[in-house]
Short mmCIF file of N, CA and C in Angstrom, two decimals:
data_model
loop_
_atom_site.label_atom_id
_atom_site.label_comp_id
_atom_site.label_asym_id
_atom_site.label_seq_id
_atom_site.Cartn_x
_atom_site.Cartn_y
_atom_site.Cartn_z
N UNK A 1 -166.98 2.91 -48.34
CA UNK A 1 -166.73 1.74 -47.51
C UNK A 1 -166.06 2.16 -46.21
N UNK A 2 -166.41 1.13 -44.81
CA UNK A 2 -165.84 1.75 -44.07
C UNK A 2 -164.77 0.74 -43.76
N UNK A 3 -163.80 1.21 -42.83
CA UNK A 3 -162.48 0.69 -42.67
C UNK A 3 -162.83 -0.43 -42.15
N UNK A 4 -163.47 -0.83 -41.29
CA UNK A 4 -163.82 -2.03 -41.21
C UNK A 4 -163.94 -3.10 -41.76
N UNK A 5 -164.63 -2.66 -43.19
CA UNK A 5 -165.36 -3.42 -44.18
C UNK A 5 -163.64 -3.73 -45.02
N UNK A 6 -162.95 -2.63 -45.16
CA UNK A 6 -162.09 -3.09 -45.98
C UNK A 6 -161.43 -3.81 -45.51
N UNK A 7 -160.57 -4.00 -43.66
CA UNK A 7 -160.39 -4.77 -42.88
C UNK A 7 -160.68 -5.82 -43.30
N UNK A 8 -162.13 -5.99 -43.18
CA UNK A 8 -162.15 -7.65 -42.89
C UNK A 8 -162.15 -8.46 -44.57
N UNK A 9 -162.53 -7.78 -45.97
CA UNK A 9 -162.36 -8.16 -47.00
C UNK A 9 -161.38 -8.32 -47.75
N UNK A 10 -160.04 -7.05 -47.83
CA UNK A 10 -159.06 -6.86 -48.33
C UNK A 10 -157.89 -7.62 -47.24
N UNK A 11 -158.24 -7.22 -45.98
CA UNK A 11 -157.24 -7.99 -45.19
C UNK A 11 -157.59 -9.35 -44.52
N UNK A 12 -158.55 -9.30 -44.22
CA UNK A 12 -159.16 -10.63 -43.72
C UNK A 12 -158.64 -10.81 -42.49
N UNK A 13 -158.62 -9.32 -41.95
CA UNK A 13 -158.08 -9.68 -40.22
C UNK A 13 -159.43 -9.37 -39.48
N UNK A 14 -160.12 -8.76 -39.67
CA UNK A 14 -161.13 -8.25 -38.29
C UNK A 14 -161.77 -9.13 -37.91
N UNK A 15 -160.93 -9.63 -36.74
CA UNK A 15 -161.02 -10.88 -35.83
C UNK A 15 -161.24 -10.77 -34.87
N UNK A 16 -161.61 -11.91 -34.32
CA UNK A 16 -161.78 -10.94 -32.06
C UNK A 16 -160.33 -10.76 -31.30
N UNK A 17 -159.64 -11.32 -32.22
CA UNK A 17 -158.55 -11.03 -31.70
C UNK A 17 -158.16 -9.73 -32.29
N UNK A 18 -158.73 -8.96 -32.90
CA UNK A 18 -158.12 -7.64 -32.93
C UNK A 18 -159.12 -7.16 -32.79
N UNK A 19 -160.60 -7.18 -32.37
CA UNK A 19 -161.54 -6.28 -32.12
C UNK A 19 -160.99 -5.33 -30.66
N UNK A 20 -160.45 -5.90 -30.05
CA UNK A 20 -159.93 -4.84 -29.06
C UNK A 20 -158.96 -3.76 -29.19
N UNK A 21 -158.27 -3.88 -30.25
CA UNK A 21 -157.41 -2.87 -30.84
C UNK A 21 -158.24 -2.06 -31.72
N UNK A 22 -159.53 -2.41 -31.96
CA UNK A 22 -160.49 -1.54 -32.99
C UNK A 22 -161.18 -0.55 -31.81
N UNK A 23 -161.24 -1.28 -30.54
CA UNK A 23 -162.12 0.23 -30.05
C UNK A 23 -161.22 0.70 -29.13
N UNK A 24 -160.18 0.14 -28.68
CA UNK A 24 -159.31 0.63 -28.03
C UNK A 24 -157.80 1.60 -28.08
N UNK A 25 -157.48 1.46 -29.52
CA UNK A 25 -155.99 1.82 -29.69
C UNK A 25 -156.06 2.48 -30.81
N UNK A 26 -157.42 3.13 -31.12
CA UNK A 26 -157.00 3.91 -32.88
C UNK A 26 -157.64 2.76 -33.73
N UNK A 27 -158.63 2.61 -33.13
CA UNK A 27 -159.36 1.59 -34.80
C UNK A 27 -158.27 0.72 -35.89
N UNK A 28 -158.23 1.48 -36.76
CA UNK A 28 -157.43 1.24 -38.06
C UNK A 28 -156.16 0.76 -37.69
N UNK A 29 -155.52 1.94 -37.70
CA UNK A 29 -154.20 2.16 -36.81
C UNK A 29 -153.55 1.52 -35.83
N UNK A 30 -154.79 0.52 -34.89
CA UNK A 30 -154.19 -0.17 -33.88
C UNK A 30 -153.92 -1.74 -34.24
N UNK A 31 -155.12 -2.01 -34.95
CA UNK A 31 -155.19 -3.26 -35.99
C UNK A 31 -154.28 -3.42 -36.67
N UNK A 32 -153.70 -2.23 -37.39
CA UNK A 32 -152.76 -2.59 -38.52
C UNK A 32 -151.57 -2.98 -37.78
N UNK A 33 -150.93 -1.88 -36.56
CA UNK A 33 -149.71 -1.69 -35.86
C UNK A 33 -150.02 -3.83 -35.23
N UNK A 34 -151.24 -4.06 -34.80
CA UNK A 34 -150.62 -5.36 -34.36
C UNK A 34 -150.88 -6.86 -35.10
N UNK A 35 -150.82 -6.39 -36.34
CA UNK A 35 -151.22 -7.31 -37.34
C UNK A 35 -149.79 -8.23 -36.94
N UNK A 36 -149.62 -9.57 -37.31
CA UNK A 36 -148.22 -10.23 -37.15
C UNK A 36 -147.61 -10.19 -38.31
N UNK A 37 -148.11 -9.85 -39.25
CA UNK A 37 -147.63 -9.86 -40.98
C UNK A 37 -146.74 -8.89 -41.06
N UNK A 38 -146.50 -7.57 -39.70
CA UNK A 38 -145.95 -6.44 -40.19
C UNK A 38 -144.67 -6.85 -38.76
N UNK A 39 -144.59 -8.52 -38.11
CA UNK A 39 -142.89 -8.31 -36.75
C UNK A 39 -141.97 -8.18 -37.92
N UNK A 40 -141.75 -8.54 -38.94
CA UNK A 40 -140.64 -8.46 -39.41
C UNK A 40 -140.36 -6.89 -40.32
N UNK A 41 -140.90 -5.88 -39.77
CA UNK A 41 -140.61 -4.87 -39.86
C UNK A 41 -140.59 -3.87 -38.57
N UNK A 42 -140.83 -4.75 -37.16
CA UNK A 42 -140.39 -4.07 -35.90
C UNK A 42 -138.96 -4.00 -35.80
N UNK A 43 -138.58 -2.82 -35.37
CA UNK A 43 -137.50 -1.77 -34.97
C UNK A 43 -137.32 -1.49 -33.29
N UNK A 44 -136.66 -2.27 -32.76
CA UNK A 44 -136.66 -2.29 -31.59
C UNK A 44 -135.12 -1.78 -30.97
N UNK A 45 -135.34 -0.55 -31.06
CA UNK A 45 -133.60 0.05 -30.86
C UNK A 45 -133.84 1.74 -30.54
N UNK A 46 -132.45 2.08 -30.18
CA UNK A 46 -132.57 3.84 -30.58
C UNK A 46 -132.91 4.17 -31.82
N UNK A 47 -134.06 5.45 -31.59
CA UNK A 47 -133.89 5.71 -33.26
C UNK A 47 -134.49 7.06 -32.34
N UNK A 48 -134.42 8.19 -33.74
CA UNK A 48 -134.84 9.92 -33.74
C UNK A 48 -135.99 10.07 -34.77
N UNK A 49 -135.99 11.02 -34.16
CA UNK A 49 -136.95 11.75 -35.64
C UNK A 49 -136.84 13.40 -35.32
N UNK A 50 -137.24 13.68 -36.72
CA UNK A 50 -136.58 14.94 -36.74
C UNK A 50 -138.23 15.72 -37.31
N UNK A 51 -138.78 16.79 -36.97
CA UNK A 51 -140.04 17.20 -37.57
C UNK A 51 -139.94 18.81 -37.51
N UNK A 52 -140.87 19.55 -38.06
CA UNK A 52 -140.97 20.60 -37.81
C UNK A 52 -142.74 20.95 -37.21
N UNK A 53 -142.20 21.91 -36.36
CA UNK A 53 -143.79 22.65 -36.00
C UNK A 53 -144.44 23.34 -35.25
N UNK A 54 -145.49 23.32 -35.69
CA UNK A 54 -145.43 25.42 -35.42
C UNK A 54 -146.02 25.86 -33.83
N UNK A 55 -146.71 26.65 -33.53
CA UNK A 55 -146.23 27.14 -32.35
C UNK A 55 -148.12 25.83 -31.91
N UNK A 56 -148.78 26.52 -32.91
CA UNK A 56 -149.73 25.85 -32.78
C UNK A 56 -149.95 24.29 -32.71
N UNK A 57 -149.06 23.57 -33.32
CA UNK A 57 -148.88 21.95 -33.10
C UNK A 57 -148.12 21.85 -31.95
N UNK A 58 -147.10 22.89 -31.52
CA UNK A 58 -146.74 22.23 -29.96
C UNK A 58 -148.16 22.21 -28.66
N UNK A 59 -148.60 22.85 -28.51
CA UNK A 59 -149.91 23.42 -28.03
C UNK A 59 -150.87 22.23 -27.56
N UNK A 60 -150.83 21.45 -28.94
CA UNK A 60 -151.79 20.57 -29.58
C UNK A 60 -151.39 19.26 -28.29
N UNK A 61 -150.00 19.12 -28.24
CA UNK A 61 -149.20 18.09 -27.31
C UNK A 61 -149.92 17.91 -26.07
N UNK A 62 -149.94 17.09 -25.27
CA UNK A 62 -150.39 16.67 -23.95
C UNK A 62 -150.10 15.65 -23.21
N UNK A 63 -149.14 15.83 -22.30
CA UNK A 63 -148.81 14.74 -21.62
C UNK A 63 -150.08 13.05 -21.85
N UNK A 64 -149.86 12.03 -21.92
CA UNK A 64 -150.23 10.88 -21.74
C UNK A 64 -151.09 11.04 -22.43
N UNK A 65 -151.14 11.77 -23.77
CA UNK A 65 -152.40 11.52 -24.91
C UNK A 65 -151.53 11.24 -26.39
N UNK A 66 -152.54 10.74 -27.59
CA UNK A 66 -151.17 10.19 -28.11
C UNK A 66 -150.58 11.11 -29.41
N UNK A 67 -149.58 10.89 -29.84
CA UNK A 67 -148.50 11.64 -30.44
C UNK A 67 -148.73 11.83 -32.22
N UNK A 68 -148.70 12.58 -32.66
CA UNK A 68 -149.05 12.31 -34.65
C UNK A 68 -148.25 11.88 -35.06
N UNK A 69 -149.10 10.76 -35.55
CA UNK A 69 -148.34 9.48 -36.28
C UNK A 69 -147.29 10.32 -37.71
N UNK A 70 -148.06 11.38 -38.36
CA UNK A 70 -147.00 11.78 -39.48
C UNK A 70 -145.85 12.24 -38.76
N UNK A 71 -145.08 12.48 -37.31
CA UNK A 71 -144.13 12.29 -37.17
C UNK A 71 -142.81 11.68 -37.36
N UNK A 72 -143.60 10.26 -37.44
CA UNK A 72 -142.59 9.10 -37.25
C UNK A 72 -142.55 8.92 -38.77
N UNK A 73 -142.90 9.50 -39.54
CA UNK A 73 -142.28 9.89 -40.91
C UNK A 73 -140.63 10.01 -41.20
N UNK A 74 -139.87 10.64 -40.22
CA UNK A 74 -138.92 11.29 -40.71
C UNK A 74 -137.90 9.92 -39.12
N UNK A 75 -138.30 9.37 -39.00
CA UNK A 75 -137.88 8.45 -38.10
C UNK A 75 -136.48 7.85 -38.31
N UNK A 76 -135.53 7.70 -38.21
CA UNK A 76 -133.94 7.15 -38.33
C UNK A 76 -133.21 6.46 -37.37
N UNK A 77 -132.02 6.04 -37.51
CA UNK A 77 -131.79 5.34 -36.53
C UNK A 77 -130.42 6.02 -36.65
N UNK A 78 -130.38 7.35 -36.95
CA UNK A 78 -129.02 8.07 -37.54
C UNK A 78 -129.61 9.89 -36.99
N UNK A 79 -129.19 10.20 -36.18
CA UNK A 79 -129.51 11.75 -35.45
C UNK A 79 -129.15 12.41 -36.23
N UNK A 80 -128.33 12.33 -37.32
CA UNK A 80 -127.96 13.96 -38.16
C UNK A 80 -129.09 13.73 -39.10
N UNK A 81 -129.54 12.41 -39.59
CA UNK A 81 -130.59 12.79 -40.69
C UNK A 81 -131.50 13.15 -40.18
N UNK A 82 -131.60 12.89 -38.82
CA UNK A 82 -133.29 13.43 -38.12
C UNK A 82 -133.29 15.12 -38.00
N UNK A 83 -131.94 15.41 -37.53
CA UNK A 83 -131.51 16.95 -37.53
C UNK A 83 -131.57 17.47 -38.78
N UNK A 84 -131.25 16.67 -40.14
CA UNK A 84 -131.21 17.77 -41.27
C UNK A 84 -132.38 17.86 -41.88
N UNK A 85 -133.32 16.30 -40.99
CA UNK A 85 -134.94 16.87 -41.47
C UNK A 85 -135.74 17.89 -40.83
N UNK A 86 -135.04 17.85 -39.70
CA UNK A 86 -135.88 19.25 -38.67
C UNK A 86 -135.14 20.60 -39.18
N UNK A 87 -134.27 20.67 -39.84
CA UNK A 87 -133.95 21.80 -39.91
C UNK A 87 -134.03 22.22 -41.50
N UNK A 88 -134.59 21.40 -42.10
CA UNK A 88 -134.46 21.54 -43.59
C UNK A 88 -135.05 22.72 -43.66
N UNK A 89 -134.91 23.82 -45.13
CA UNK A 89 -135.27 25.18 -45.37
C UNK A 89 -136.74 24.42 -46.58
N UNK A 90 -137.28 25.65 -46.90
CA UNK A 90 -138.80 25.60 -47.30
C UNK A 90 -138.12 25.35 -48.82
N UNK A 91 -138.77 25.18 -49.90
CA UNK A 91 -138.48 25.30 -51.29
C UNK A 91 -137.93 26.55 -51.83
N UNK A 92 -138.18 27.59 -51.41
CA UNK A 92 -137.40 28.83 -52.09
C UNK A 92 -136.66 29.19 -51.10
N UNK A 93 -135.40 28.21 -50.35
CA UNK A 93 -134.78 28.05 -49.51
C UNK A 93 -134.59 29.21 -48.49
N UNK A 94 -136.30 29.71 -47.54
CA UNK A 94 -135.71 30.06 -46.89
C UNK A 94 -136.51 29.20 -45.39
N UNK A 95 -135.47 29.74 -44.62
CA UNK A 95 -136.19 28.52 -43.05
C UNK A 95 -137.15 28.71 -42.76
N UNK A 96 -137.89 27.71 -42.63
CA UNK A 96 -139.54 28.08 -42.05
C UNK A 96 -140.22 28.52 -41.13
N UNK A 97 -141.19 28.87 -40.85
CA UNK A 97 -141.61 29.61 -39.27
C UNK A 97 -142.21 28.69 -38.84
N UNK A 98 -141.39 27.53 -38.36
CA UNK A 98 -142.08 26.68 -37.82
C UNK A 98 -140.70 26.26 -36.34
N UNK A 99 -141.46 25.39 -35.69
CA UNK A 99 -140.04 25.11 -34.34
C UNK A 99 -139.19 23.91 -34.99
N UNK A 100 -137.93 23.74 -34.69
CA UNK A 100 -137.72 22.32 -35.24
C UNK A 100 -137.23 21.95 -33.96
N UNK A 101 -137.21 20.49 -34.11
CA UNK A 101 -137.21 19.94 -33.23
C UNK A 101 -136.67 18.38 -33.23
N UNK A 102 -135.48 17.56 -32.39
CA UNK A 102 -135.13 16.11 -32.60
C UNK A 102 -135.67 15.78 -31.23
N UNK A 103 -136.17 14.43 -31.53
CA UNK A 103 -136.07 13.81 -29.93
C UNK A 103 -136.05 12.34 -30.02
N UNK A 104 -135.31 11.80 -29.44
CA UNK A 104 -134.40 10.77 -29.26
C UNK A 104 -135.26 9.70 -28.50
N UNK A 105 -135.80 8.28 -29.01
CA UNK A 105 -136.56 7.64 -28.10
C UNK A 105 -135.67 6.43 -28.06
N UNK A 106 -135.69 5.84 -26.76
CA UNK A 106 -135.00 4.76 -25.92
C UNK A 106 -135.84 3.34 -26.62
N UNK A 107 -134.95 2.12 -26.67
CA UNK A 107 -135.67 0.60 -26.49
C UNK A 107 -136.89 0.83 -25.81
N UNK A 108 -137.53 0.20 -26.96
CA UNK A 108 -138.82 -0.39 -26.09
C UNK A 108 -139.08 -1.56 -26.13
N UNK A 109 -138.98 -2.39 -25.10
CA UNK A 109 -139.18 -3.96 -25.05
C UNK A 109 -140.43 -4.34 -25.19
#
């Protein structure tokens, strides 16, 4: 099945009011982000995130193109937990060869 299909059956949103977020903003992803079922889980404040990665995912980055969403995984509204997720060690505790990295995003109205 395609996302669409589950869209419009399981959610019963694929509407014209979100067909423009389907070809414009990430299909799936853009639909879901502006569903209204999900304001009462907008976060409109400072918050961090903390990630790790490697030389090859910085690379990947490009000004005004968009950012991986498994980032905002490790997302907080607390900088040391974002720091002790970027810096966490591998399972046989040793540090990873990867970059770590916090970065701090401002209100967005």
């Amino acid at each position: 099945r395609t996302s669409k299909e589950v869209l419009n059956v399981e959610l019963n949103v694929f509407t014209t009011l979100f067909q423009r977020f389907w070809t414009t903003y990430g299909r799936i992803a853009g639909i879901i982000a502006q569903h209204p079922k999900l304001n009462s889980y907008t976060y409109i404040a400072e918050c961090y995130r903390g990630m790790k990665m490697t030389d090859v995912d910085i690379f990947k980055y490009t000004v005004g193109q968009r950012v991986m969403n498994r980032s905002f995984l490790s997302a907080s509204t607390n900088e040391q937990i974002a720091l002790d997720f970027a810096l966490k060690t591998t399972a046989n505790g040793n540090a990873s060869n990867s970059f770590q990295n916090i970065q701090q995003y401002a209100d967005i109205e």
